Short mmCIF file of C-alpha atoms and ligand atoms in Angstrom, two decimals:
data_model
loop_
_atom_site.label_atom_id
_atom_site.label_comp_id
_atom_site.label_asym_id
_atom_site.label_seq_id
_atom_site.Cartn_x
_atom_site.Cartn_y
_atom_site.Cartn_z
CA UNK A 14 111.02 -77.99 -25.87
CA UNK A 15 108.01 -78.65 -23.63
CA UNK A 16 107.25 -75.32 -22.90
CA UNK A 17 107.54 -75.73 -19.07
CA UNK A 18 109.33 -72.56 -17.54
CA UNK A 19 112.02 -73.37 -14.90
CA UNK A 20 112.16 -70.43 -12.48
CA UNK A 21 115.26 -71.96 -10.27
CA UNK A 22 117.86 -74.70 -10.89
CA UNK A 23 120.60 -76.17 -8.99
CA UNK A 24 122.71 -79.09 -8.84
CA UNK A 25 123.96 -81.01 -5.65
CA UNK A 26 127.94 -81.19 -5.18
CA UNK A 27 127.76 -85.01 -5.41
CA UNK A 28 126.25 -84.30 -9.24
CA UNK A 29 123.80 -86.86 -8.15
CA UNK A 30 120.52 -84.61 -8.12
CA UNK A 31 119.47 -81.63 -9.68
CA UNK A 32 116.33 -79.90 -8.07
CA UNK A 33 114.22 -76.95 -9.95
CA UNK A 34 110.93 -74.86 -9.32
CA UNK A 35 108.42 -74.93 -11.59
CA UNK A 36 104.69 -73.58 -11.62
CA UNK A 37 102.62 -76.08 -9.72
CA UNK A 38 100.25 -76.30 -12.71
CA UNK A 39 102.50 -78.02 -14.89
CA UNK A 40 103.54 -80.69 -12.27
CA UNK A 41 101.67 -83.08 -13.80
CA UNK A 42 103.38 -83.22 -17.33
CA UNK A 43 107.03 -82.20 -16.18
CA UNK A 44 106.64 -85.15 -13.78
CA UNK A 45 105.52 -87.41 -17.08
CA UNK A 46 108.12 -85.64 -19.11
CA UNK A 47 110.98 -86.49 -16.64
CA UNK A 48 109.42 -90.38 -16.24
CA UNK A 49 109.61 -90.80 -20.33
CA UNK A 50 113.40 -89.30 -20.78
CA UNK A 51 114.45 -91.79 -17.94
CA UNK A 52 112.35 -94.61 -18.06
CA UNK A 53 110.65 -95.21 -21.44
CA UNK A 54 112.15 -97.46 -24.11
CA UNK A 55 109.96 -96.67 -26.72
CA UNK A 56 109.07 -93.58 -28.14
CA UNK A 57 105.49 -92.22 -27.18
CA UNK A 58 103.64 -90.39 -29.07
CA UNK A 59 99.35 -89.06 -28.56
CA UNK A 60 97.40 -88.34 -31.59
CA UNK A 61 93.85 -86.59 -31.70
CA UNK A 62 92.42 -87.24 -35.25
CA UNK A 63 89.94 -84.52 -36.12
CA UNK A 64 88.49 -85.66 -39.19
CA UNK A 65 87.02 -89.59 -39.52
CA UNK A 66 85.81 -89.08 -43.17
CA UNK A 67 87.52 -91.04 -45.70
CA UNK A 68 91.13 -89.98 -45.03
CA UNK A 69 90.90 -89.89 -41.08
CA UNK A 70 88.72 -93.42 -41.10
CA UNK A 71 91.54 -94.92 -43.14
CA UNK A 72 94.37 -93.41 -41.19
CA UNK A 73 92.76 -95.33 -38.10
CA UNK A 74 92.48 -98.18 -39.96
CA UNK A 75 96.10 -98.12 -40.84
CA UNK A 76 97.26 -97.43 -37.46
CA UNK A 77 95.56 -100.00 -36.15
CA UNK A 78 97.26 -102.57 -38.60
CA UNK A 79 100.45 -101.14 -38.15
CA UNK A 80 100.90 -101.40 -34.29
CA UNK A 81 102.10 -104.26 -33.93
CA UNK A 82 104.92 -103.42 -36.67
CA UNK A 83 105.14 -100.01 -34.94
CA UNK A 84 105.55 -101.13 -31.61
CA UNK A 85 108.34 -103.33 -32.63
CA UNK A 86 110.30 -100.63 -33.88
CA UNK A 87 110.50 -98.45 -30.45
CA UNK A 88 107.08 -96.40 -31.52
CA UNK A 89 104.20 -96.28 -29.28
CA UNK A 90 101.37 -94.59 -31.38
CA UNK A 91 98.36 -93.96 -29.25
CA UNK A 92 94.88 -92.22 -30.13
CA UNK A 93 93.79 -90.21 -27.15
CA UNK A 94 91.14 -87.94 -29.18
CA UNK A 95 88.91 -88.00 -32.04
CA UNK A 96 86.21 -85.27 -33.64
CA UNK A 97 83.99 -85.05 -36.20
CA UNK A 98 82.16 -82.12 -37.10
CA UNK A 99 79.45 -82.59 -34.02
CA UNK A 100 81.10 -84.40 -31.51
CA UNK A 101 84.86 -85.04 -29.94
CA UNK A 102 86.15 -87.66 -27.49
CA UNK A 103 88.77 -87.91 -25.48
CA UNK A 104 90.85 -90.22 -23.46
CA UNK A 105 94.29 -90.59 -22.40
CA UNK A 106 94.58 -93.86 -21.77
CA UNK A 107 94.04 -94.59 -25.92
CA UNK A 108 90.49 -95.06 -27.48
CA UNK A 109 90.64 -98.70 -28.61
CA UNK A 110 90.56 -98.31 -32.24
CA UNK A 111 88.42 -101.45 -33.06
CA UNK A 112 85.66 -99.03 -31.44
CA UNK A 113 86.23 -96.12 -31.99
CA UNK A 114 82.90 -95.25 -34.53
CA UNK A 115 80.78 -96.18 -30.90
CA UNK A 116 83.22 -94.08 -28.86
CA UNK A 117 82.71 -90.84 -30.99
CA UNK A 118 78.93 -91.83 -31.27
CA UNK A 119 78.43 -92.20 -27.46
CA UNK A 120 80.22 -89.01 -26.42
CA UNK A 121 78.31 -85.87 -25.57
CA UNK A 122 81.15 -83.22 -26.12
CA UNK A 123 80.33 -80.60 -28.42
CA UNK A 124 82.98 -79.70 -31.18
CA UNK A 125 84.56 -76.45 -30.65
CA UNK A 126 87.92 -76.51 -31.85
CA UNK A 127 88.94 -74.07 -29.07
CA UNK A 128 87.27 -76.46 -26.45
CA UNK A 129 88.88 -79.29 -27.72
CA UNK A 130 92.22 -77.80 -27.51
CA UNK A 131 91.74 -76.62 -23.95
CA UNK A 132 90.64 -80.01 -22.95
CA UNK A 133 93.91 -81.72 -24.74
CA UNK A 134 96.06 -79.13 -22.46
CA UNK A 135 94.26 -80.86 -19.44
CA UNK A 136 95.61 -83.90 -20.30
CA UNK A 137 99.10 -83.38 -19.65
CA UNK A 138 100.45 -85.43 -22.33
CA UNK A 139 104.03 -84.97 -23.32
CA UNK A 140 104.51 -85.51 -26.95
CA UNK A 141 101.10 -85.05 -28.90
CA UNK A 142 99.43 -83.93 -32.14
CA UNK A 143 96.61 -83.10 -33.13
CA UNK A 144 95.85 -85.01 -37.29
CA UNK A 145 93.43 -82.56 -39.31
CA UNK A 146 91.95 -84.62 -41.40
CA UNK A 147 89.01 -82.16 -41.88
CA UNK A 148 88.77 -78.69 -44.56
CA UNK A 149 87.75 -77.32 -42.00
CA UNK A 150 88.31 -73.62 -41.66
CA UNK A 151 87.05 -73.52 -38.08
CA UNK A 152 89.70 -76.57 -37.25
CA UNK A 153 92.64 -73.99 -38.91
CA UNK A 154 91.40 -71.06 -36.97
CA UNK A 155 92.39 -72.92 -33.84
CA UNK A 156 95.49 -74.04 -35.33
CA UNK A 157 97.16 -71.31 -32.93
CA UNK A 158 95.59 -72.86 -29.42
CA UNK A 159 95.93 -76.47 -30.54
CA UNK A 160 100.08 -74.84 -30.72
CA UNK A 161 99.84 -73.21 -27.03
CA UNK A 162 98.86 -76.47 -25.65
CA UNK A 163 101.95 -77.94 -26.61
CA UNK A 164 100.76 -80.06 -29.74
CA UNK A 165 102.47 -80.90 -33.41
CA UNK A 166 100.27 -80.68 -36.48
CA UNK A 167 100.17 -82.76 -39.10
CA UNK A 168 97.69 -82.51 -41.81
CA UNK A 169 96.04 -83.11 -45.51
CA UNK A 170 94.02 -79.67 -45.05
CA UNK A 171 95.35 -77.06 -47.40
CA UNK A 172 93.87 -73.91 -45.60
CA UNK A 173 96.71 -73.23 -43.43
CA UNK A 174 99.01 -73.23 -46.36
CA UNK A 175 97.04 -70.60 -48.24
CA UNK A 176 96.05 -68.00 -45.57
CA UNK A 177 96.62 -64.84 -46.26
CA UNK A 178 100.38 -64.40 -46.48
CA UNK A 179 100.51 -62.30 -43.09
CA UNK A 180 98.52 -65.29 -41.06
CA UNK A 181 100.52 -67.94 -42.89
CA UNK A 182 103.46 -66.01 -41.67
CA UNK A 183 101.99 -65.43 -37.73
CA UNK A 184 101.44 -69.07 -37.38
CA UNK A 185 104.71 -70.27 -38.83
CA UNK A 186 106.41 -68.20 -36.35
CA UNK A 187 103.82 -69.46 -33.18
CA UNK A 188 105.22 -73.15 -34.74
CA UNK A 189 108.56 -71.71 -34.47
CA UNK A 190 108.59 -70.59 -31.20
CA UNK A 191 106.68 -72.53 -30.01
CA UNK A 192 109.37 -75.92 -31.22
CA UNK A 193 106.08 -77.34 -32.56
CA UNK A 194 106.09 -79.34 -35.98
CA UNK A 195 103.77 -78.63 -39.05
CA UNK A 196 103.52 -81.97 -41.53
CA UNK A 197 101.59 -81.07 -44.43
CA UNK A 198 103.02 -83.97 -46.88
CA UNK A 199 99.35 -84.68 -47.94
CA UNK A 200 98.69 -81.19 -49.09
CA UNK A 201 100.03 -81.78 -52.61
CA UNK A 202 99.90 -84.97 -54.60
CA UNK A 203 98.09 -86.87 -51.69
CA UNK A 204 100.96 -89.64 -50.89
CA UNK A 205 103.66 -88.76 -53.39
CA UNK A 206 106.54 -87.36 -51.42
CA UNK A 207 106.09 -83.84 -53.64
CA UNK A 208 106.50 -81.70 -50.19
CA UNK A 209 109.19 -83.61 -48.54
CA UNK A 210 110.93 -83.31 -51.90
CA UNK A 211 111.04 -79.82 -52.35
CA UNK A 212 111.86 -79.08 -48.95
CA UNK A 213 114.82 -81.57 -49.37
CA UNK A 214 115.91 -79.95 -52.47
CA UNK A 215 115.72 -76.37 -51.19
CA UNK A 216 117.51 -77.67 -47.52
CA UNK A 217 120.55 -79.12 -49.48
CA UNK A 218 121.50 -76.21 -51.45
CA UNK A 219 119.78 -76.96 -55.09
CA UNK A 220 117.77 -73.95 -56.63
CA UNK A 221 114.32 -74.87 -58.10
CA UNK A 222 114.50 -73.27 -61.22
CA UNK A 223 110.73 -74.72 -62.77
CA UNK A 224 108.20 -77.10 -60.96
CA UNK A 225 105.09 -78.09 -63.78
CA UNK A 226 102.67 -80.64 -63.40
CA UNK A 227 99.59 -82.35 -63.27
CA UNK A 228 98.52 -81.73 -59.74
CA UNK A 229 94.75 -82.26 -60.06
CA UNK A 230 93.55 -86.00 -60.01
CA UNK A 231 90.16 -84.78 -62.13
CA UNK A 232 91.38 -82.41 -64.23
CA UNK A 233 93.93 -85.38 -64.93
CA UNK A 234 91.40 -87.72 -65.44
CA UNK A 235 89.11 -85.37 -67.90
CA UNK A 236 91.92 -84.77 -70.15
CA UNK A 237 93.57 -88.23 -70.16
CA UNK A 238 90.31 -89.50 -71.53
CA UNK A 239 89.50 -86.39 -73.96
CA UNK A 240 89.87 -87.56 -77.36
CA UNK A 241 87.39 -85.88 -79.37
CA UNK A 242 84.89 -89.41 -79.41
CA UNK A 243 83.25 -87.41 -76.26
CA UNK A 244 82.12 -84.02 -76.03
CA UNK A 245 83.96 -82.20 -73.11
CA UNK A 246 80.79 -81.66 -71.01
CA UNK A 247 79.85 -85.61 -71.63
CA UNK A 248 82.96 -86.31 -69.81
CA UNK A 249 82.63 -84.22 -67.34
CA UNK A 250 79.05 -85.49 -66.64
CA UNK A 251 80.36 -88.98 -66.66
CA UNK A 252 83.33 -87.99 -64.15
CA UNK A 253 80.48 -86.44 -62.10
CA UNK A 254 78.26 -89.26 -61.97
CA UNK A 255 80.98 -92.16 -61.09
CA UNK A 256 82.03 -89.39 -57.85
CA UNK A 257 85.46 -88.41 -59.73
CA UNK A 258 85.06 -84.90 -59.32
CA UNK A 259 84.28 -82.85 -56.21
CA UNK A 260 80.25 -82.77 -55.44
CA UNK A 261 80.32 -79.22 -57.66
CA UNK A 262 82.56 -79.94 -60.50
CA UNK A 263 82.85 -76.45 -60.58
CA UNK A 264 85.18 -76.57 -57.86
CA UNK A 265 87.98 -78.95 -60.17
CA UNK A 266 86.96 -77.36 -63.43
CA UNK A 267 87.78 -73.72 -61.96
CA UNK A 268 91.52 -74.98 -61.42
CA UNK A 269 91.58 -73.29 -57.95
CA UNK A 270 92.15 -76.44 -56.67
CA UNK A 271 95.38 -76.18 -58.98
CA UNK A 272 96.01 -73.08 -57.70
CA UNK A 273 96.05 -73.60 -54.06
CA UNK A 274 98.61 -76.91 -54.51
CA UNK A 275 100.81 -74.48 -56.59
CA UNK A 276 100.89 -71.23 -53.78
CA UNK A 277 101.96 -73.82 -51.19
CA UNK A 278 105.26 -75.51 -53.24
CA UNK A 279 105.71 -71.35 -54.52
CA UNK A 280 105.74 -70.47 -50.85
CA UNK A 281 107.95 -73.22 -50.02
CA UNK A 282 110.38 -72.09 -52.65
CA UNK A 283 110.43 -68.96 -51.24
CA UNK A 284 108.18 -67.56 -53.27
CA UNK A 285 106.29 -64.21 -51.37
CA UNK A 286 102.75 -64.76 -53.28
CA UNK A 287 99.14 -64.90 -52.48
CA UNK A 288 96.30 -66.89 -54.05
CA UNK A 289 95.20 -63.97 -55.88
CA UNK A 290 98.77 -63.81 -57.52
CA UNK A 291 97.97 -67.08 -59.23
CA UNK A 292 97.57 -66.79 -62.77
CA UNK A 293 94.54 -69.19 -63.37
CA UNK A 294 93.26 -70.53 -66.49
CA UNK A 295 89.21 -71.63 -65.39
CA UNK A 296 86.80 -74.23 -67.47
CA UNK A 297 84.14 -72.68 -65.85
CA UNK A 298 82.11 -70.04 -68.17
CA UNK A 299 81.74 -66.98 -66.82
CA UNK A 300 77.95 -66.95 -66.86
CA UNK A 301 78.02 -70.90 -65.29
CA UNK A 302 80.34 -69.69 -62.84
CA UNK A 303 77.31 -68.05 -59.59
CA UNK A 304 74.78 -69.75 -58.51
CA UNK A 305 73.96 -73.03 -56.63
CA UNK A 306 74.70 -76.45 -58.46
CA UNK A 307 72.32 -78.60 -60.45
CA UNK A 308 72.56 -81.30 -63.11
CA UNK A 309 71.35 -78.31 -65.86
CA UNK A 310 74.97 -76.80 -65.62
CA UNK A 311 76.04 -79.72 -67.87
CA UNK A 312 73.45 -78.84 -70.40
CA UNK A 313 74.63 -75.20 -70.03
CA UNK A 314 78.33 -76.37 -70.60
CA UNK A 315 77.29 -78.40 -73.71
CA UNK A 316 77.31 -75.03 -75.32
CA UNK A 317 81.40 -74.96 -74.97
CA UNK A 318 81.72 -77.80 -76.30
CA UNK A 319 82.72 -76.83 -79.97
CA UNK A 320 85.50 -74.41 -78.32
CA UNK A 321 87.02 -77.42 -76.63
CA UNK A 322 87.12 -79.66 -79.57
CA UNK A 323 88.40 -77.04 -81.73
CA UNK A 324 91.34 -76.85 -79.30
CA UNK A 325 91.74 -80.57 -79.16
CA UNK A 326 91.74 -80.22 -83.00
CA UNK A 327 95.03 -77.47 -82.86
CA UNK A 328 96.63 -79.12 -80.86
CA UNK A 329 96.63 -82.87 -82.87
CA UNK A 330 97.91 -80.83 -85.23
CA UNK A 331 100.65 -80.36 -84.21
CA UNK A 332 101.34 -84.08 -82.55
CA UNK A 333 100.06 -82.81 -79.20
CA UNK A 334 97.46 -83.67 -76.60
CA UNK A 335 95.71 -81.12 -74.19
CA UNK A 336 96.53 -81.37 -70.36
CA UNK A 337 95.82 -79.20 -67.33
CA UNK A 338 99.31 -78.51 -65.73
CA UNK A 339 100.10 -76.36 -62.92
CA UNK A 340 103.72 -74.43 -63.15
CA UNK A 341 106.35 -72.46 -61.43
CA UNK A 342 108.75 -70.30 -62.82
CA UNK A 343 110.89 -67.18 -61.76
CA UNK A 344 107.87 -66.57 -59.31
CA UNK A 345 105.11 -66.59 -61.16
CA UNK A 346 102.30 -69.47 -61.09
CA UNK A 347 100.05 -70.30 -63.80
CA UNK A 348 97.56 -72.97 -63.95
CA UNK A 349 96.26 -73.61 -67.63
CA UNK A 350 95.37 -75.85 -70.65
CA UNK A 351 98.34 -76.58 -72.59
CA UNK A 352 99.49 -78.88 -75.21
CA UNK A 353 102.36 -81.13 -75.20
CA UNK A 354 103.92 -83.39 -77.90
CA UNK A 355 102.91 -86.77 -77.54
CA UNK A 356 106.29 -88.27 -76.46
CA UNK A 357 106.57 -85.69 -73.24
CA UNK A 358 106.13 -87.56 -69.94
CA UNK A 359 103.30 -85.13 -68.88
CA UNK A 360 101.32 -85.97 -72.53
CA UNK A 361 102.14 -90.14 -71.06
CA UNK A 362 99.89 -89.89 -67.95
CA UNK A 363 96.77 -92.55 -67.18
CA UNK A 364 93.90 -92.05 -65.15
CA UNK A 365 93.57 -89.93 -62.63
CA UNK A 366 97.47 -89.56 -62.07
CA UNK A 367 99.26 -86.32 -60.86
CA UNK A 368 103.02 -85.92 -62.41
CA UNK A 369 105.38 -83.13 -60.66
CA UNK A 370 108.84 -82.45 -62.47
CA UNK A 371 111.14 -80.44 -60.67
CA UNK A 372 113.99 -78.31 -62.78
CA UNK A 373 116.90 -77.58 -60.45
CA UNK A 374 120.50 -76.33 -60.63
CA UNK A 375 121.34 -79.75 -60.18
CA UNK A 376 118.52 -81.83 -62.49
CA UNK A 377 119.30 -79.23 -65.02
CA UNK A 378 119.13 -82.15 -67.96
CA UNK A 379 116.74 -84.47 -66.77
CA UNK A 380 113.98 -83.12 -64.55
CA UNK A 381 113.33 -85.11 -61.09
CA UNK A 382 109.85 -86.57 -61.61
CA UNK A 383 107.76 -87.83 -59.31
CA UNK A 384 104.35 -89.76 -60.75
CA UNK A 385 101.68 -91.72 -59.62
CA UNK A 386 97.33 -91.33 -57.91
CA UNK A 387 97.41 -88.00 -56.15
CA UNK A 388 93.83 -88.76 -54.46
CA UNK A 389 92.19 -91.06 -52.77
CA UNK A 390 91.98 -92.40 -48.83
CA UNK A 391 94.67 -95.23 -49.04
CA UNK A 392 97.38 -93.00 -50.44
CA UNK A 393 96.61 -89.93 -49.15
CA UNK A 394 96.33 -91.52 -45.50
CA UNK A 395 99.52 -92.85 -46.17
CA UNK A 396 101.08 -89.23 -46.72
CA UNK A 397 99.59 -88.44 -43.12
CA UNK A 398 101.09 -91.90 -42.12
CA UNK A 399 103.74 -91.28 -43.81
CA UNK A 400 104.43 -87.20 -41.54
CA UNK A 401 103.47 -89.26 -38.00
CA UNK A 402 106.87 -91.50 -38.87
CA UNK A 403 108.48 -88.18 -39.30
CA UNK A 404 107.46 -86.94 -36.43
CA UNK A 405 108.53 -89.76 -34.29
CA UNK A 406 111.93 -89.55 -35.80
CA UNK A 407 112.25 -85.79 -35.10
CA UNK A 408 111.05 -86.09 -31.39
CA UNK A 409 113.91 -86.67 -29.18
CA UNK A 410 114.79 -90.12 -27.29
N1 LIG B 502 89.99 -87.51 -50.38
C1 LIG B 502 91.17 -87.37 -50.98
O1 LIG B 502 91.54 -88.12 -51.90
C2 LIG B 502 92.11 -86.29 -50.50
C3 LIG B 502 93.37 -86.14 -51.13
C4 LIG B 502 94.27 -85.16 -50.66
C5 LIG B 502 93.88 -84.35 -49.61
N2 LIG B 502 92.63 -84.50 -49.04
C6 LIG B 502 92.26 -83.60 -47.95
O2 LIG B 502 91.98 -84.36 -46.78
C7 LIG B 502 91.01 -83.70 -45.99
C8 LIG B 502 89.89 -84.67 -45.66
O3 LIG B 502 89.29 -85.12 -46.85
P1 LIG B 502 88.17 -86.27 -46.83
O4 LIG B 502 88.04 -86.73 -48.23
O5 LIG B 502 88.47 -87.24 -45.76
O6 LIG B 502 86.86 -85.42 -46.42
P2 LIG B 502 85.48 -86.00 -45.85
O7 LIG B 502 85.31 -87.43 -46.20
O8 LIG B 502 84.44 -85.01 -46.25
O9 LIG B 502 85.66 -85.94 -44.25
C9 LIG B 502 85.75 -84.74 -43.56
C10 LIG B 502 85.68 -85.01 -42.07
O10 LIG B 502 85.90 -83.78 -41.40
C11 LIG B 502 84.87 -83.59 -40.43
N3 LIG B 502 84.66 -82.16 -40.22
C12 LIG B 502 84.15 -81.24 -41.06
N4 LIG B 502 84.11 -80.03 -40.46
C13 LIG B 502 84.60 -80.21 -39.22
C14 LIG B 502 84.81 -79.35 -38.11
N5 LIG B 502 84.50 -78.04 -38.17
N6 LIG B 502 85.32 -79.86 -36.98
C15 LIG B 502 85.63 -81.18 -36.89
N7 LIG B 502 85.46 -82.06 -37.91
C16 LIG B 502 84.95 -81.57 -39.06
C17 LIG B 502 83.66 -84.27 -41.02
O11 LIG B 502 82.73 -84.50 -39.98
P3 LIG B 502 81.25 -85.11 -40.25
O12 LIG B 502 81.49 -86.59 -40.44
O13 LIG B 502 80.52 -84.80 -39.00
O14 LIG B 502 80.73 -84.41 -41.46
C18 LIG B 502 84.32 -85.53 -41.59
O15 LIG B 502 84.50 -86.48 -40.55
C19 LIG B 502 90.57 -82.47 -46.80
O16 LIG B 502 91.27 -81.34 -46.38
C20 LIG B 502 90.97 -82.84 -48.22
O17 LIG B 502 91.21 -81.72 -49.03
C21 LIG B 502 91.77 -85.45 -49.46
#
């Protein structure tokens, strides 16, 4: 489980010792390993948070709220590490996190993912993850080393979910072999337990049979609030200028986003698809798509407007409303505008919420259906918070 190769083993007649030979260079962490199974009441386990934007910041912030509680239940949580996108720090002892802005400030270590996960091997530490809390492709690309040197992973980045179906595949198996956890509840629906559920579903024998949804927070937001009073590209501007919508709006209003959440539950349900095999519906205009972003692209968009109403207008005909929903069905994914009758759960959402029903085998009547914000750093920290309790459960005594 700890990777540390035993090249002889032997056991005294009295069954009072055992004595093996290891490599010298993995004394260190054997010796701590051996100390923790023996001696340690409480679980231990070492984070390094790469990330302190607004998910990482808040996950410290919880973490340091929750130790007390955490501590009390047999679970000693310690930060060793933390990186931004200039800088990382480490230290084993913990970094105290009522400091820990003037302990990543002060520290002259450069950020190279590879570095830092050569350093973290250094350390010895027995049970330890690394938190991406970055979308970062550089951070993924080292997903593999941060794996040889012996840590978990547990993260709100989607890249590592939508590599190219042959890397996604290499780096399952390095987790595999490797005995090395990936928690990615964050990925989809922020804290909503959308992964954990499918997994559960799948892992007790039910057959997913249709997953559809809201599964973008903006997109959510844009069409909850489109009524006709507003032209389309009004509300977009207004979503843009109250920071609802990614700094390029493009970026929600091209659905990828959508598309991305719905290749990671597709590949979970077995599904053998790329990104490119999602069937994806964009708001962008061809000729709006290239090209850096200013404020003119609203002006530009204006010119769709009359298209969107007159959609809007179809679909009150027939008692509907217009919503951006991802879905899942006899492998294929589509994201796309559709319209649903007023009285349909997915026509009832507020805000900026996401809504995931699952159709199963066994919710063959009534979908299971999970609702609620699917963005945001208290939530979606608490999906990340939510995988380290996991881990600690999985990680032996
Ligand atoms: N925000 C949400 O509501 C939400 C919901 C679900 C999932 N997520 C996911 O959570 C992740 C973090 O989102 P966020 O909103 O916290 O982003 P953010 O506020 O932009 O923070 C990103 C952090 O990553 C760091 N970073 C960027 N590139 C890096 C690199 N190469 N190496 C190390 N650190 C790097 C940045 O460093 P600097 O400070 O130096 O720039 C910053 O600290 C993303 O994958 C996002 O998709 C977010």
């Amino acid at each position: 489980r700890h990777n540390i190769n035993i090249t002889a083993i032997a056991q005294g007649a009295s069954e009072r010792n055992i004595s093996f030979v290891i490599d010298a260079a993995q004394q260190a962490r054997a010796l701590n390993i051996i100390h923790q199974a023996f001696f340690e009441i409480r679980k231990r386990l070492s984070l390094v948070v790469i990330g302190v934007g607004n998910i990482g910041s808040t996950l410290l912030g919880q973490l340091r709220a929750q130790r007390s509680h955490l501590l009390a239940r047999g679970f000693d949580v310690t930060v060793v590490g933390l990186a931004n996108s200039k800088k990382f720090v480490l230290n084993p002892r913990g970094i105290d996190l009522a400091r820990w802005r003037q302990r990543l400030a002060a520290s002259r270590r450069r950020m190279i993912p590879q570095v830092l996960a050569r350093e973290i091997s250094k350390l010895e530490l027995t049970d330890a993850a690394i938190v991406d809390c970055t979308a970062a492709e550089s951070v993924v690309a080292a997903y593999p080393d941060f794996v040889r040197a012996n840590l978990h992973i547990i993260t709100p980045n989607k890249r590592a979910n939508v590599l190219p179906r042959s890397e996604y595949a290499a780096l399952m198996e390095l987790l595999q072999s490797r005995q090395k956890y990936f928690l990615d509840e964050a990925n989809v629906g922020a804290g909503l337990p959308i992964m954990s559920t499918i997994r559960d579903l799948i892992a007790s024998g039910d057959v997913i049979k249709r997953i559809e949804g809201i599964f973008s927070g903006t997109l959510s937001y844009l069409f909850n609030n489109f009524d006709g009073s507003v032209p389309f590209s009004a509300l977009v501007k207004d979503a843009w200028r109250r920071g609802l919508t990614e700094p390029d709006p493009r970026d929600d209003l091209s659905g990828q986003d959508v598309a991305r959440k719905l290749l990671i539950l597709a590949r979970q349900a077995g599904a053998q698809l790329d990104i490119a095999d999602v069937d994806v519906e964009t708001l962008v205009p061809p000729k709006l798509a290239g090209g850096p972003f200013s404020e003119r692209f609203f002006g530009a968009l204006a010119r769709f407007d009359d298209k969107m109403a007159a959609r809007l207008k179809r679909a009150r005909s027939h008692d509907a409303v217009l919503r951006y929903v991802g879905s899942l069905a006899g492998g294929r994914a589509r994201a796309r505008i559709q319209e649903f009758r007023w009285d349909h759960p997915i026509a009832m959402t507020k805000g900026s919420d996401n809504i995931i029903a699952f159709n199963t085998k066994r919710y063959s009547q009534t979908p299971l259906v999970i609702q609620g914000p699917g963005a945001g750093p208290d939530v979606t920290a608490m999906g990340v918070f939510s995988d380290i309790l996991k881990l600690l459960h999985y990680l032996p005594h």
